[in-house]
Coordinates of C-alpha atoms in Angstrom, one line a residue:
Chain A
M30 CA -16.0 -11.6 -42.0
P31 CA -14.2 -10.2 -39.0
F32 CA -10.5 -9.7 -39.3
L33 CA -9.7 -10.4 -35.6
K34 CA -10.3 -13.6 -33.8
Q35 CA -12.5 -13.3 -30.7
G36 CA -10.3 -12.7 -27.6
S37 CA -7.1 -12.2 -29.5
N38 CA -6.4 -9.0 -27.7
E39 CA -8.0 -9.8 -24.3
S40 CA -6.3 -9.6 -21.0
R41 CA -7.6 -11.9 -18.3
Y42 CA -6.3 -9.5 -15.7
L43 CA -8.0 -6.5 -14.2
N44 CA -5.2 -3.9 -14.6
V45 CA -5.2 -1.4 -11.7
A46 CA -3.0 1.8 -11.8
L47 CA -2.2 2.9 -8.2
P48 CA -0.7 6.2 -7.3
K49 CA 2.7 5.8 -5.6
G50 CA 2.8 7.1 -2.1
R51 CA 0.7 7.1 1.0
L52 CA -2.7 7.5 -0.8
G53 CA -1.8 4.5 -3.0
E54 CA -1.0 2.3 0.0
K55 CA -4.4 3.2 1.5
V56 CA -6.2 2.4 -1.7
L57 CA -4.3 -0.9 -2.1
A58 CA -5.5 -1.8 1.4
M59 CA -9.1 -1.1 0.3
F60 CA -8.7 -3.3 -2.8
E61 CA -7.2 -6.1 -0.7
K62 CA -10.0 -5.9 1.8
A63 CA -12.4 -6.2 -1.1
G64 CA -10.8 -9.5 -2.0
F65 CA -8.3 -8.4 -4.6
E66 CA -5.3 -9.5 -2.7
C67 CA -1.8 -9.5 -4.1
P68 CA 0.8 -10.9 -1.7
S69 CA 3.8 -10.2 -4.0
I70 CA 3.2 -6.4 -3.8
H71 CA 4.3 -6.5 -0.1
E72 CA 7.7 -8.0 -0.9
N73 CA 10.5 -5.7 -0.4
N74 CA 11.8 -5.1 -3.9
R75 CA 11.9 -2.4 -6.6
K76 CA 9.3 -4.1 -8.9
L77 CA 6.6 -1.8 -10.2
I78 CA 4.1 -4.5 -11.6
F79 CA 2.6 -7.1 -9.4
E80 CA 0.0 -9.7 -10.2
N81 CA -2.1 -12.4 -8.6
P82 CA -3.5 -14.9 -11.1
A83 CA -5.7 -16.4 -8.4
C84 CA -7.9 -13.3 -8.2
G85 CA -7.0 -12.0 -11.7
V86 CA -5.6 -8.7 -10.6
R87 CA -2.5 -6.8 -11.7
Y88 CA -1.4 -3.7 -9.9
F89 CA 1.1 -1.1 -11.0
W90 CA 2.6 1.8 -9.1
V91 CA 2.7 4.9 -11.2
K92 CA 3.3 8.6 -10.6
P93 CA 0.0 10.0 -9.2
S94 CA -0.3 12.5 -12.0
D95 CA 0.1 9.8 -14.6
V96 CA -2.7 7.4 -13.4
A97 CA -5.3 9.1 -15.6
I98 CA -3.1 8.7 -18.7
Y99 CA -2.6 5.0 -18.0
V100 CA -6.4 4.6 -17.7
E101 CA -7.4 6.8 -20.6
R102 CA -5.0 5.0 -22.9
G103 CA -6.1 1.6 -21.8
A104 CA -2.8 0.4 -20.2
A105 CA -4.8 0.2 -17.0
D106 CA -8.5 -0.7 -16.8
I107 CA -9.1 1.2 -13.6
G108 CA -7.0 3.5 -11.4
V109 CA -7.2 6.0 -8.6
A110 CA -6.5 9.6 -9.4
G111 CA -7.0 12.9 -7.6
K112 CA -9.8 15.1 -8.7
D113 CA -7.2 17.9 -9.4
I114 CA -5.6 15.7 -12.1
L115 CA -9.0 14.9 -13.6
L116 CA -10.0 18.6 -13.7
E117 CA -6.7 19.7 -15.1
Y118 CA -6.2 17.1 -17.9
E119 CA -9.8 16.2 -18.5
P120 CA -9.2 12.6 -19.5
D121 CA -11.9 10.7 -21.4
V122 CA -12.6 8.2 -18.6
Y123 CA -15.5 7.2 -16.3
E124 CA -15.3 8.6 -12.8
L125 CA -17.1 5.9 -10.9
L126 CA -16.5 6.7 -7.2
D127 CA -15.5 9.4 -4.8
L128 CA -13.2 7.5 -2.4
K129 CA -13.4 10.3 0.1
M130 CA -9.7 10.0 0.7
G131 CA -6.8 12.4 0.2
N132 CA -9.2 15.2 0.9
C133 CA -8.0 18.8 0.2
R134 CA -9.1 21.7 -1.9
M135 CA -8.0 23.6 -5.0
A136 CA -7.8 27.2 -3.8
V137 CA -6.6 30.7 -4.7
A138 CA -4.1 32.1 -2.2
A139 CA -2.4 35.4 -1.9
Q140 CA -0.1 37.3 0.4
N141 CA -1.8 38.4 3.6
G142 CA -3.2 41.9 3.0
F143 CA -3.5 41.4 -0.8
R144 CA -6.1 43.6 -2.5
D145 CA -7.3 42.6 -5.9
D146 CA -7.5 45.5 -8.5
P147 CA -10.0 44.4 -11.1
Q148 CA -8.7 47.1 -13.5
R149 CA -5.4 45.1 -13.9
T150 CA -4.8 41.7 -15.4
L151 CA -4.4 39.3 -12.6
R152 CA -1.1 37.3 -12.6
V153 CA -1.7 33.7 -11.5
A154 CA 1.1 31.3 -10.8
T155 CA 0.0 27.7 -10.9
K156 CA 0.7 24.1 -11.8
F157 CA -2.9 23.8 -12.8
A158 CA -3.3 26.1 -15.8
N159 CA -6.5 24.6 -17.0
I160 CA -8.3 24.7 -13.7
A161 CA -7.1 28.3 -13.1
G162 CA -8.0 29.3 -16.6
Q163 CA -11.6 27.8 -16.4
H164 CA -12.1 29.4 -12.9
Y165 CA -11.3 32.9 -14.0
L166 CA -13.0 32.5 -17.4
S167 CA -16.3 31.7 -15.6
K168 CA -15.8 35.0 -13.7
G169 CA -15.0 36.9 -16.9
R170 CA -11.6 38.0 -15.4
D171 CA -8.5 38.6 -17.5
I172 CA -5.6 36.7 -16.2
D173 CA -2.0 36.0 -17.1
I174 CA -1.1 32.4 -16.2
I175 CA 2.4 31.7 -15.1
H176 CA 3.0 28.0 -15.3
L177 CA 5.3 26.7 -12.6
N178 CA 6.1 23.1 -11.6
G179 CA 6.8 23.5 -7.9
S180 CA 7.3 25.9 -5.0
I181 CA 4.4 27.9 -6.2
E182 CA 4.1 29.7 -2.9
I183 CA 7.2 31.8 -3.5
A184 CA 5.8 33.4 -6.7
P185 CA 3.7 36.1 -4.9
I186 CA 6.5 36.7 -2.4
L187 CA 9.0 37.5 -5.2
G188 CA 6.5 39.5 -7.1
L189 CA 6.3 37.0 -9.9
S190 CA 2.5 36.7 -9.5
D191 CA -0.4 38.4 -7.6
V192 CA -2.0 35.1 -6.6
I193 CA -1.4 31.4 -6.8
V194 CA -3.8 28.5 -7.6
D195 CA -2.8 25.4 -5.8
I196 CA -3.8 22.4 -3.7
V197 CA -4.2 23.3 0.0
E198 CA -4.3 20.5 2.6
T199 CA -3.7 22.0 6.0
G200 CA -2.6 25.5 5.0
T201 CA 0.6 25.2 7.0
T202 CA 2.9 26.0 4.0
L203 CA 0.8 29.0 3.1
K204 CA 0.8 30.2 6.7
E205 CA 4.6 29.9 7.0
N206 CA 5.0 31.9 3.9
D207 CA 2.7 34.7 4.9
L208 CA 0.0 33.6 2.5
S209 CA -3.7 32.7 3.0
V210 CA -6.5 31.3 1.0
I211 CA -8.8 33.9 -0.5
E212 CA -11.1 31.6 -2.4
T213 CA -11.8 27.9 -2.6
I214 CA -12.3 26.7 -6.2
V215 CA -13.2 23.1 -5.7
P216 CA -12.9 20.4 -3.1
I217 CA -10.5 17.6 -4.1
S218 CA -10.4 13.9 -3.2
A219 CA -9.3 10.6 -4.7
R220 CA -11.6 9.1 -7.4
L221 CA -11.9 5.7 -8.8
I222 CA -11.7 6.0 -12.6
A223 CA -12.1 3.5 -15.4
N224 CA -11.2 3.2 -19.0
K225 CA -14.4 3.5 -21.1
S226 CA -13.7 0.5 -23.3
S227 CA -12.5 -1.7 -20.4
Y228 CA -15.7 -0.9 -18.6
K229 CA -17.6 -2.6 -21.5
F230 CA -15.5 -5.8 -21.6
K231 CA -14.7 -6.2 -17.9
S232 CA -17.9 -4.8 -16.6
E233 CA -18.5 -7.5 -14.0
E234 CA -15.0 -7.2 -12.5
I235 CA -15.1 -3.4 -12.5
E236 CA -18.6 -3.3 -11.0
T237 CA -17.5 -5.6 -8.2
V238 CA -14.6 -3.3 -7.4
V239 CA -17.0 -0.3 -7.4
R240 CA -19.5 -2.1 -5.2
E241 CA -16.9 -3.2 -2.7
L242 CA -15.1 0.1 -2.5
A243 CA -18.3 2.0 -2.2
A244 CA -19.3 -0.2 0.8
Q245 CA -16.0 0.6 2.5
T246 CA -16.2 4.3 1.7
E247 CA -19.8 4.5 3.1
A248 CA -18.8 2.6 6.2
V249 CA -16.1 5.2 7.2
Chain B
M73 CA -0.6 -8.0 -53.2
Q74 CA -1.6 -8.6 -49.6
L75 CA -3.8 -5.9 -48.2
G76 CA -3.2 -4.6 -44.7
F77 CA -5.7 -4.9 -41.9
I78 CA -7.1 -1.4 -42.2
E79 CA -7.4 -1.6 -46.0
N80 CA -9.3 -4.9 -45.6
V81 CA -11.7 -3.3 -43.1
M82 CA -12.2 -0.3 -45.4
F83 CA -13.0 -2.4 -48.4
S84 CA -15.4 -4.6 -46.5
L85 CA -17.2 -1.6 -45.0
R86 CA -17.6 -0.1 -48.4
T87 CA -19.1 -3.3 -49.7
L88 CA -21.4 -3.5 -46.6
Y89 CA -22.7 0.1 -47.1
N90 CA -23.2 -0.5 -50.8
T91 CA -25.2 -3.6 -50.1
Y92 CA -27.7 -1.4 -48.2
G93 CA -27.9 1.0 -51.1
Y94 CA -25.6 3.7 -49.7
A95 CA -23.8 5.6 -52.5
Q96 CA -20.2 6.7 -52.1
Y97 CA -19.9 10.4 -51.5
T98 CA -16.6 12.1 -52.5
M99 CA -15.7 15.6 -51.7
S100 CA -13.0 18.2 -51.9
K101 CA -10.4 18.4 -49.0
F102 CA -11.3 22.0 -48.5
E103 CA -14.4 23.8 -47.2
E104 CA -15.1 27.4 -46.4
Y105 CA -14.1 28.1 -42.8
D106 CA -17.3 29.9 -42.1
L107 CA -19.2 26.5 -42.0
Y108 CA -17.0 25.4 -39.1
A109 CA -17.1 28.8 -37.4
R110 CA -20.9 28.6 -37.2
N111 CA -21.0 25.0 -35.9
K112 CA -17.9 24.8 -33.7
D113 CA -19.6 22.8 -31.0
F114 CA -20.4 20.1 -33.5
L115 CA -16.7 19.4 -34.1
I116 CA -14.7 17.0 -31.9
S117 CA -11.9 19.6 -31.7
D118 CA -12.5 23.3 -32.5
S119 CA -9.0 23.8 -34.0
V120 CA -9.1 24.0 -37.7
I121 CA -6.3 24.3 -40.3
T122 CA -7.1 27.4 -42.3
F123 CA -5.6 29.2 -45.3
T124 CA -6.6 32.1 -47.6
D125 CA -7.6 30.9 -51.1
T126 CA -6.5 32.9 -54.2
N127 CA -9.8 34.7 -54.2
G128 CA -9.4 35.9 -50.7
K129 CA -11.8 33.4 -49.1
L130 CA -10.8 31.9 -45.8
M131 CA -10.8 28.1 -46.3
A132 CA -10.2 25.1 -44.0
L133 CA -8.9 21.6 -44.4
K134 CA -11.9 19.6 -43.4
P135 CA -12.0 18.7 -39.7
D136 CA -15.4 16.9 -40.3
V137 CA -17.3 15.3 -43.1
T138 CA -20.9 15.4 -41.8
L139 CA -21.2 19.2 -42.0
S140 CA -20.1 19.2 -45.7
I141 CA -22.6 16.4 -46.6
V142 CA -25.4 18.3 -44.9
K143 CA -24.5 21.5 -46.5
N144 CA -24.4 20.0 -50.0
S145 CA -27.5 17.8 -49.5
K146 CA -30.7 18.7 -51.2
D147 CA -33.5 19.8 -48.9
E148 CA -36.1 17.3 -50.0
P149 CA -38.2 16.4 -46.9
N150 CA -40.0 13.6 -48.6
T151 CA -37.0 11.6 -49.8
V152 CA -34.1 9.9 -48.1
Q153 CA -30.6 10.3 -49.3
K154 CA -28.2 7.5 -48.2
V155 CA -24.5 8.1 -48.6
F156 CA -21.2 6.8 -47.3
Y157 CA -17.8 8.3 -47.4
N158 CA -14.1 7.4 -46.9
E159 CA -12.2 10.6 -46.3
N160 CA -9.3 12.1 -44.5
V161 CA -10.1 14.7 -41.9
Y162 CA -7.7 17.1 -40.1
R163 CA -8.0 17.5 -36.4
V164 CA -5.9 18.2 -33.3
S165 CA -4.9 15.0 -31.6
K166 CA -5.5 15.2 -27.9
G167 CA -2.3 13.4 -27.0
S168 CA 0.2 15.3 -29.2
R169 CA -1.8 18.6 -29.3
S170 CA -0.8 18.9 -32.9
F171 CA -2.8 18.4 -36.1
K172 CA -3.2 14.9 -37.4
E173 CA -4.6 13.5 -40.6
I174 CA -7.3 11.0 -39.6
M175 CA -8.9 8.5 -42.0
Q176 CA -12.6 8.3 -41.4
V177 CA -15.2 6.0 -42.9
G178 CA -18.9 6.7 -42.2
L179 CA -22.4 7.0 -43.5
E180 CA -25.2 9.5 -43.3
C181 CA -28.9 9.0 -44.0
L182 CA -30.6 12.3 -44.6
G183 CA -34.2 13.4 -45.4
A184 CA -37.4 11.8 -44.4
I185 CA -35.8 9.4 -41.9
D186 CA -38.1 7.1 -40.0
D187 CA -37.6 4.3 -37.4
Y188 CA -36.6 1.9 -40.2
C189 CA -33.7 4.3 -41.2
I190 CA -32.6 4.5 -37.5
C191 CA -32.7 0.7 -37.1
E192 CA -30.8 0.3 -40.3
V193 CA -28.1 2.7 -39.3
L194 CA -27.8 0.9 -35.9
T195 CA -27.6 -2.4 -37.7
L196 CA -24.9 -1.1 -39.9
A197 CA -23.0 0.3 -37.0
V198 CA -23.0 -3.1 -35.3
E199 CA -22.0 -4.8 -38.5
S200 CA -19.2 -2.3 -39.0
L201 CA -17.8 -3.2 -35.6
Q202 CA -18.2 -6.9 -36.3
H203 CA -16.2 -6.4 -39.5
I204 CA -13.4 -5.2 -37.3
S205 CA -13.6 -7.7 -34.5
P206 CA -16.3 -10.0 -33.0
A207 CA -15.4 -8.7 -29.6
C208 CA -17.4 -5.5 -29.9
I209 CA -20.2 -3.6 -28.2
L210 CA -22.4 -0.8 -29.4
D211 CA -23.7 1.4 -26.5
V212 CA -27.0 3.1 -27.3
S213 CA -28.6 6.0 -25.6
H214 CA -31.3 8.6 -26.4
I215 CA -30.4 12.2 -26.0
G216 CA -34.1 13.3 -26.2
L217 CA -35.1 11.0 -23.4
L218 CA -32.3 12.3 -21.2
S219 CA -33.3 15.9 -22.0
D220 CA -36.9 15.1 -21.1
L221 CA -35.8 13.6 -17.8
I222 CA -33.6 16.5 -16.9
D223 CA -36.4 19.0 -17.9
R224 CA -38.8 17.1 -15.6
M225 CA -36.3 17.4 -12.8
G226 CA -36.4 21.2 -13.2
V227 CA -32.6 21.6 -13.7
P228 CA -31.9 25.1 -14.9
S229 CA -30.5 25.4 -18.4
E230 CA -27.1 26.8 -17.3
K231 CA -26.5 23.7 -15.2
K232 CA -27.5 21.2 -18.0
A233 CA -24.0 21.1 -19.7
E234 CA -22.4 20.3 -16.3
L235 CA -24.9 17.6 -15.6
F236 CA -24.5 16.0 -19.0
K237 CA -20.8 16.0 -18.5
C238 CA -21.3 14.0 -15.2
I239 CA -23.7 11.6 -17.0
G240 CA -21.0 11.0 -19.7
E241 CA -18.5 10.2 -16.9
K242 CA -21.0 8.0 -14.9
N243 CA -20.0 10.4 -12.2
T244 CA -23.0 9.9 -9.9
H245 CA -21.5 11.6 -6.9
E246 CA -21.0 15.0 -8.7
L247 CA -24.3 14.6 -10.4
Q248 CA -25.9 14.3 -7.0
N249 CA -24.1 17.4 -5.8
I250 CA -25.2 19.5 -8.8
C251 CA -28.8 18.3 -8.5
R252 CA -28.9 19.1 -4.8
E253 CA -27.4 22.5 -5.4
V254 CA -30.3 23.4 -7.7
G255 CA -33.0 22.0 -5.4
V256 CA -33.8 18.7 -7.1
D257 CA -35.5 16.3 -4.7
D258 CA -33.8 13.0 -3.7
V259 CA -36.3 10.8 -5.5
A260 CA -35.6 12.5 -8.8
I261 CA -31.9 12.3 -8.2
G262 CA -32.3 8.6 -7.4
T263 CA -34.1 8.1 -10.7
L264 CA -31.4 9.9 -12.7
K265 CA -28.6 7.9 -10.9
Q266 CA -30.5 4.7 -11.7
V267 CA -30.9 5.6 -15.4
V268 CA -27.1 6.4 -15.7
T269 CA -26.0 3.2 -13.9
T270 CA -28.5 0.8 -15.5
V271 CA -26.5 -0.7 -18.3
G272 CA -27.0 -3.9 -20.2
K273 CA -28.7 -5.8 -23.1
P274 CA -32.0 -4.4 -24.3
S275 CA -34.0 -7.3 -23.0
N276 CA -32.6 -7.0 -19.5
V277 CA -32.6 -3.3 -19.2
L278 CA -35.8 -2.1 -21.0
P279 CA -38.2 -3.3 -18.4
K280 CA -36.3 -1.5 -15.6
L281 CA -36.0 1.7 -17.6
S282 CA -39.7 1.5 -18.5
V283 CA -40.6 1.9 -14.8
L284 CA -38.5 5.0 -14.6
L285 CA -39.0 6.7 -17.9
S286 CA -42.2 5.5 -19.6
D287 CA -44.1 8.7 -18.9
L288 CA -41.6 10.9 -20.8
P289 CA -42.5 12.1 -24.3
S290 CA -39.5 10.5 -26.0
W291 CA -39.9 7.1 -24.3
G292 CA -42.2 5.8 -27.1
D293 CA -39.6 6.6 -29.8
F294 CA -36.8 5.0 -27.9
E295 CA -38.8 1.9 -26.9
H296 CA -40.1 1.3 -30.5
I297 CA -36.6 1.3 -31.9
I298 CA -35.0 -0.9 -29.2
R299 CA -37.9 -3.4 -29.3
A300 CA -37.5 -3.7 -33.1
L301 CA -33.9 -4.7 -32.6
E302 CA -34.4 -6.7 -29.4
N303 CA -34.7 -10.1 -31.2
D304 CA -32.4 -9.2 -34.0
A305 CA -29.0 -10.9 -34.5
I306 CA -27.3 -7.7 -33.6
S307 CA -29.0 -7.4 -30.2
E308 CA -26.2 -9.5 -28.7
K309 CA -23.8 -6.6 -29.3
L310 CA -26.2 -3.9 -28.2
R311 CA -26.0 -2.3 -24.8
I312 CA -28.3 0.4 -23.5
D313 CA -26.1 2.9 -21.7
F314 CA -27.3 6.4 -21.0
S315 CA -23.8 7.6 -20.3
V316 CA -23.4 8.0 -24.1
V317 CA -24.2 11.7 -24.5
D318 CA -23.6 14.2 -27.2
D319 CA -24.3 17.9 -27.7
I320 CA -28.0 18.5 -27.1
H321 CA -27.9 21.5 -29.5
Y322 CA -27.2 19.1 -32.4
Y323 CA -28.4 15.7 -31.5
N324 CA -32.0 14.9 -30.6
G325 CA -32.7 11.2 -30.7
I326 CA -30.7 8.0 -30.6
V327 CA -26.9 8.4 -30.0
F328 CA -24.4 5.6 -29.9
K329 CA -20.8 4.7 -29.5
G330 CA -19.0 1.5 -30.6
F331 CA -16.1 -0.2 -28.7
I332 CA -13.7 -2.9 -29.7
N333 CA -12.0 -5.0 -27.0
G334 CA -8.4 -4.0 -27.0
L335 CA -8.9 -0.4 -28.1
P336 CA -9.0 2.1 -25.3
A337 CA -11.7 4.5 -26.7
A338 CA -14.8 4.4 -29.0
V339 CA -14.0 3.6 -32.6
L340 CA -17.4 4.5 -33.8
S341 CA -19.7 7.3 -32.9
G342 CA -23.0 8.5 -34.3
G343 CA -26.6 9.5 -33.7
Q344 CA -29.6 11.3 -34.9
Y345 CA -28.9 15.0 -35.5
D346 CA -32.1 16.7 -36.6
K347 CA -31.1 19.8 -34.7
L348 CA -28.0 20.3 -36.8
M349 CA -30.2 19.9 -39.9
Q350 CA -32.6 22.6 -38.5
K351 CA -29.6 24.9 -37.7
M352 CA -28.6 24.5 -41.3
K353 CA -32.1 25.4 -42.5
R354 CA -33.0 21.9 -43.5
Q355 CA -36.6 20.7 -43.0
S356 CA -35.8 17.1 -42.6
G357 CA -33.9 14.9 -40.2
A358 CA -30.6 12.9 -40.3
V359 CA -28.8 10.0 -38.7
G360 CA -25.3 8.7 -39.3
F361 CA -22.0 7.6 -37.9
A362 CA -18.3 7.6 -38.4
V363 CA -15.6 4.9 -37.9
Y364 CA -12.2 6.3 -36.8
M365 CA -9.9 4.1 -38.9
D366 CA -6.7 5.5 -37.4
M367 CA -7.5 3.8 -34.1
L368 CA -7.5 0.4 -35.8
E369 CA -3.7 0.6 -36.3
R370 CA -3.3 -1.0 -32.8
L371 CA -5.3 -4.0 -34.0
D372 CA -3.2 -4.6 -37.1
H373 CA -1.5 -7.9 -36.5
T374 CA -1.0 -8.5 -40.2
V375 CA 2.5 -7.0 -40.2
S376 CA 4.8 -9.6 -41.7
E377 CA 7.9 -10.9 -39.9
Y378 CA 9.8 -10.4 -43.1
D379 CA 10.1 -7.4 -45.4
V380 CA 10.7 -9.6 -48.4
D381 CA 10.8 -13.3 -49.0
V382 CA 14.1 -13.3 -51.0
V383 CA 17.0 -11.0 -51.2
L384 CA 18.8 -11.8 -54.5
L385 CA 22.3 -10.6 -54.6
Y386 CA 24.2 -10.1 -57.9
D387 CA 27.4 -8.5 -59.0
E388 CA 28.8 -6.6 -62.0
T389 CA 29.4 -9.9 -63.9
A390 CA 25.7 -10.8 -63.8
D391 CA 24.1 -11.3 -67.1
L392 CA 21.1 -8.8 -67.3
A393 CA 18.8 -11.3 -69.1
V394 CA 19.6 -14.1 -66.6
L395 CA 19.1 -11.8 -63.6
R396 CA 15.7 -10.5 -64.9
G397 CA 14.7 -14.1 -65.7
K398 CA 15.5 -15.3 -62.1
V399 CA 13.7 -12.4 -60.5
S400 CA 10.7 -13.1 -62.6
E401 CA 10.8 -16.8 -61.8
L402 CA 10.8 -16.1 -58.1
I403 CA 8.0 -13.7 -58.3
Q404 CA 6.0 -16.2 -60.4
G405 CA 6.6 -18.6 -57.5
G406 CA 4.8 -16.3 -55.2
C407 CA 7.9 -14.6 -53.6
R408 CA 8.5 -11.0 -52.8
V409 CA 11.9 -10.3 -54.2
L410 CA 14.5 -7.6 -53.6
A411 CA 17.3 -7.8 -56.1
Q412 CA 20.4 -5.7 -55.2
R413 CA 24.2 -5.7 -55.3
E414 CA 24.8 -5.4 -51.5
K415 CA 22.8 -6.8 -48.7
T416 CA 21.1 -4.0 -46.6
E417 CA 21.4 -4.8 -42.9
T418 CA 17.9 -3.5 -42.0
I419 CA 16.0 -5.7 -44.5
R420 CA 14.4 -8.8 -42.9
Y421 CA 14.3 -11.7 -45.4
K422 CA 13.4 -15.4 -45.4
Q423 CA 16.1 -16.3 -47.9
L424 CA 19.3 -14.7 -49.0
M425 CA 20.4 -15.8 -52.5
Q426 CA 23.3 -15.0 -54.7
L427 CA 23.3 -15.2 -58.5
R428 CA 26.4 -17.0 -59.8
G429 CA 26.5 -17.3 -63.6
N430 CA 23.2 -18.9 -64.6
E431 CA 22.5 -20.4 -61.2
V432 CA 21.1 -19.1 -57.9
E433 CA 22.8 -20.2 -54.7
I434 CA 21.1 -20.0 -51.3
L435 CA 23.3 -18.3 -48.8
E436 CA 21.0 -18.1 -45.8
N437 CA 17.6 -19.6 -45.0
N438 CA 15.7 -18.0 -42.1
A439 CA 12.2 -19.4 -42.8

């Protein structure tokens, strides 16, 4: 005999974790265009959770780097996260769609004129220790990772590191700090991710989102 | 005494496995570390708690049960050994990045396994999930069939792990990039994408998959098993989903994962691991699964609103015999009783009583 009643833990809403900021706003517009509207999210207030019972959707704004955690742990059924976050934290989620937005690249950058000496351990400053570690492991290169949380660009200037591994969009910050990209590790863009268990029990809703967003992505 | 949710599930699973003739397998908490060092990829996490035993041997607190069962099993290719276990394992938890004691219940069927054994294990996997909650799904895939398909596409072996990762994530866009990089044609890529995204009940999905995969060597095995279960009661809970993947160096046939609505990750995982048996110099095959009991905590709604039914207060004038008699009387009446001199603020109780002489006075009634 089962110890739980059917549906005792079910949520009738499709819970969507959106990354705060410009990317999140764009993604929300895509969801709304796909029919998952939520008028209350446009009200001027400080709320973080918004729902529309009519279309069974609930949105929450979360820090972009936390989206994958909300989805992996099942607090959100689906969400939109950057490929950088997915590569760094390797959450156990489905990656259902490349939204082809927020395009940038994960790259190795160094001061202009930098020459790598393979005899020495390479000092790498980064927020993305896992990505940097994997990249250099695949090349068989010994590195010393210096984990920083921001202003990575100043690390080579101050002699803290030889190179940095970071996200590069336009390259302006690098240029202004006399740095340049010496190697691209991987292109980055926003991805639609889903909790593995939610995908089983809300498959119809999630598949509808995937289909609608894919159509919009392809139309661009 | 009332059993908690997890204990109830555990007892019912033991009864279930016993019904099908599985014998309980008990083992020591320790194992020689060498066993795990040789089969690191088989483990969910490769960190193991080790210590040096008094004889100088490097030992480990078990991070896994299957390897020990295989190691200690007799290599008798013509017989089948069916065992179940209920053991604690020690693994690094992904969230906290520290070691955790995890209660695991599972079963293994080793030896001359045939399609009946595989069907039985799949049935027991679904029934195990149903014992936890009726809102459950067992995703079934076939690692041999996927391997056949990828071999047919001509993907070089160094790219296979990357491709399997994409399949596991239903990441068809990266999967397409990898295939194009290694020169796979668009028709073959389309087939793989269709296989990964075709998910559903066996009766709905099997005809579609047949068109794509029926010429592959492992199709017959897969189809035979799924057809056998198609009209079974458990088929309602079965989903074919080829995004269930496991290490191709250990698993060779059916692989599966079980999900419960309300829990964020798979609570059950298993498959046919003949390749592990071969690695451990066994001539036969094996199939089994484990249920991760620690995950069920989140489903436990049996936690009582009250810590006790009655708090019975007494003072230094209380007659010992009367006090003992009153406590016994309340317990006989089905109450959980906490007898103490002073009320503890943190205790949640239905009734607060005070013993005065030979009588009990009710001071508070929260029920």
